[in-house]
Tab-separated table of C-alpha atoms in Angstrom:
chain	number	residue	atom	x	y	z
G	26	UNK	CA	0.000	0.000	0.000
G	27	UNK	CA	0.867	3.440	-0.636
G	28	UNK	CA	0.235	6.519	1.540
G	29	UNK	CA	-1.036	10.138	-0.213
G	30	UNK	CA	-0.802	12.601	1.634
G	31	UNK	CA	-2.516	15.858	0.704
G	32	UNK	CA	-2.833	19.675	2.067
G	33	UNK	CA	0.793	19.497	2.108
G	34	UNK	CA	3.088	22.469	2.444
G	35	UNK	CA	4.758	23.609	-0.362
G	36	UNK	CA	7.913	24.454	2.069
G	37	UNK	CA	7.820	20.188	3.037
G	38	UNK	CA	10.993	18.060	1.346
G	39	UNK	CA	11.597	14.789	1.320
G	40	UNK	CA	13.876	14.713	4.421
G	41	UNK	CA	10.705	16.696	6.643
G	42	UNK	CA	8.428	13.771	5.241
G	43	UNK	CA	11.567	11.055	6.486
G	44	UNK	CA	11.601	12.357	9.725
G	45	UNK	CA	7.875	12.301	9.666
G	46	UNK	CA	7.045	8.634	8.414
G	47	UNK	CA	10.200	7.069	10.179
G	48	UNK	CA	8.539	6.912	13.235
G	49	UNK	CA	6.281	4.587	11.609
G	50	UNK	CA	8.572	2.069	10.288
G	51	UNK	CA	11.141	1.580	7.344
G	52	UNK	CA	10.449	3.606	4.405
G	53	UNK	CA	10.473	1.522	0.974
G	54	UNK	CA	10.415	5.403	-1.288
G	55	UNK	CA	9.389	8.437	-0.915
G	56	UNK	CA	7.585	10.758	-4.131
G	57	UNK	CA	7.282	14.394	-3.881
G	58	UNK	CA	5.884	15.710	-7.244
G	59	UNK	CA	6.830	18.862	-8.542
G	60	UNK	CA	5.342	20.894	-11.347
G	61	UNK	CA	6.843	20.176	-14.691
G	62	UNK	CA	6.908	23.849	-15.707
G	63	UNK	CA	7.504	25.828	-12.637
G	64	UNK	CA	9.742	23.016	-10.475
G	65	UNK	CA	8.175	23.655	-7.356
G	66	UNK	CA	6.379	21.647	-5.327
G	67	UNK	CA	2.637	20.506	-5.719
G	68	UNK	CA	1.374	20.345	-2.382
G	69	UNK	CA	1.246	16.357	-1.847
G	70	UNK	CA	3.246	13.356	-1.710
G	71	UNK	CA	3.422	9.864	-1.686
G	72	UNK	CA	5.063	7.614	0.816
G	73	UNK	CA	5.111	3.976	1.118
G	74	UNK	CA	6.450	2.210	4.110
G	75	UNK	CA	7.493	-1.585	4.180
G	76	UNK	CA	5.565	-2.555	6.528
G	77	UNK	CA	1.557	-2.367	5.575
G	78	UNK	CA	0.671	-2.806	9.262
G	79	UNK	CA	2.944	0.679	9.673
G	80	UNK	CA	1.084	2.243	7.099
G	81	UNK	CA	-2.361	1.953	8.895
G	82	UNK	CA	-1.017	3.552	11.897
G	83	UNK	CA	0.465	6.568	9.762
G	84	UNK	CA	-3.024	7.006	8.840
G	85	UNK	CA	-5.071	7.103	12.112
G	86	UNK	CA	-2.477	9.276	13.351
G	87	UNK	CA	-1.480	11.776	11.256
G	88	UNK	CA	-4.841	11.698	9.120
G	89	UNK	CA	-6.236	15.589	10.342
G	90	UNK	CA	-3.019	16.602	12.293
G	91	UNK	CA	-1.588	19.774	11.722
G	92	UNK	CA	2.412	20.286	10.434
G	93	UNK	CA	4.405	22.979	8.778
G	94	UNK	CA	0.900	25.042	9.150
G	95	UNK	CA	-1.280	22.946	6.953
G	96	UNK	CA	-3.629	20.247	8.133
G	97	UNK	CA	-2.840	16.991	6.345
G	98	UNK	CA	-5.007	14.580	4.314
G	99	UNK	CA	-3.146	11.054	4.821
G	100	UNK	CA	-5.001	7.898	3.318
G	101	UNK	CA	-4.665	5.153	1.059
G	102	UNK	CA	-3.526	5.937	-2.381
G	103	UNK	CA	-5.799	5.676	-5.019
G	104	UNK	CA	-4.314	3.463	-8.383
G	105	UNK	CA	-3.587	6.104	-11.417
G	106	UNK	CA	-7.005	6.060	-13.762
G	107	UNK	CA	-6.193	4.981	-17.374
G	108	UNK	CA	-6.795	8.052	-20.082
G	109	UNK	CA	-4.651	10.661	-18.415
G	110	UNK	CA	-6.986	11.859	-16.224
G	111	UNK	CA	-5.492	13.587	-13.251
G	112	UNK	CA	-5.744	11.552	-9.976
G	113	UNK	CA	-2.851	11.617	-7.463
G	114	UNK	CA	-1.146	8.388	-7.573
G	115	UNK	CA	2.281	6.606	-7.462
C-alpha cells in the first residue's frame, strides 16, 4: 500500500516527510511531485512504508493533524485512472 498525503506544504521536502514517516517504520520510497513547468512543489506526496501494518497507523495518526501550518489529508492511495486523467497516484 501506498500513503497520499494531501494539504501538504509547499515548504515540506523529502527529508521533513523522512523524519515524519520514520517513526512509523522503514520507508520503501518516498515521491514528492513537482510541477513540470515551474519546479516547485505541488502540495502532496506519496510515501510507502514496508511494513503495511505501519502504514495503517500513519493514517489514524497523522490523518487531520496539523504540520508545517497545513492540516494533512493522509489515506490510502488511489491506483492512477487509465486516459490521463489527473488523480494523485504513485
Amino acid at each position: 500500500m501506498t500513503l497520499y498525503i494531501g494539504n501538504l506544504s509547499y515548504e515540506a521536502t523529502e527529508n521533513d516527510l523522512r523524519e515524519v514517516f520514520e517513526k512509523y517504520g522503514a520507508i520503501r520510497r518516498i515521491v514528492l511531485p513537482v510541477d513540470r513547468e515551474t519546479g516547485k512543489r505541488r502540495g502532496f506526496a506519496f510515501v510507502e512504508l514496508v511494513d503495511e501494518t505501519q502504514e495503517a497507523v500513519a493514517i489514524d495518526d497523522l490523518d487531520g493533524a496539523t504540520w508545517l501550518g497545513r492540516v494533512l489529508k493522509v489515506n490510502k492511495a488511489k491506483p492512477k485512472q487509465a486516459g490521463g486523467q489527473s488523480n494523485p497516484a504513485f
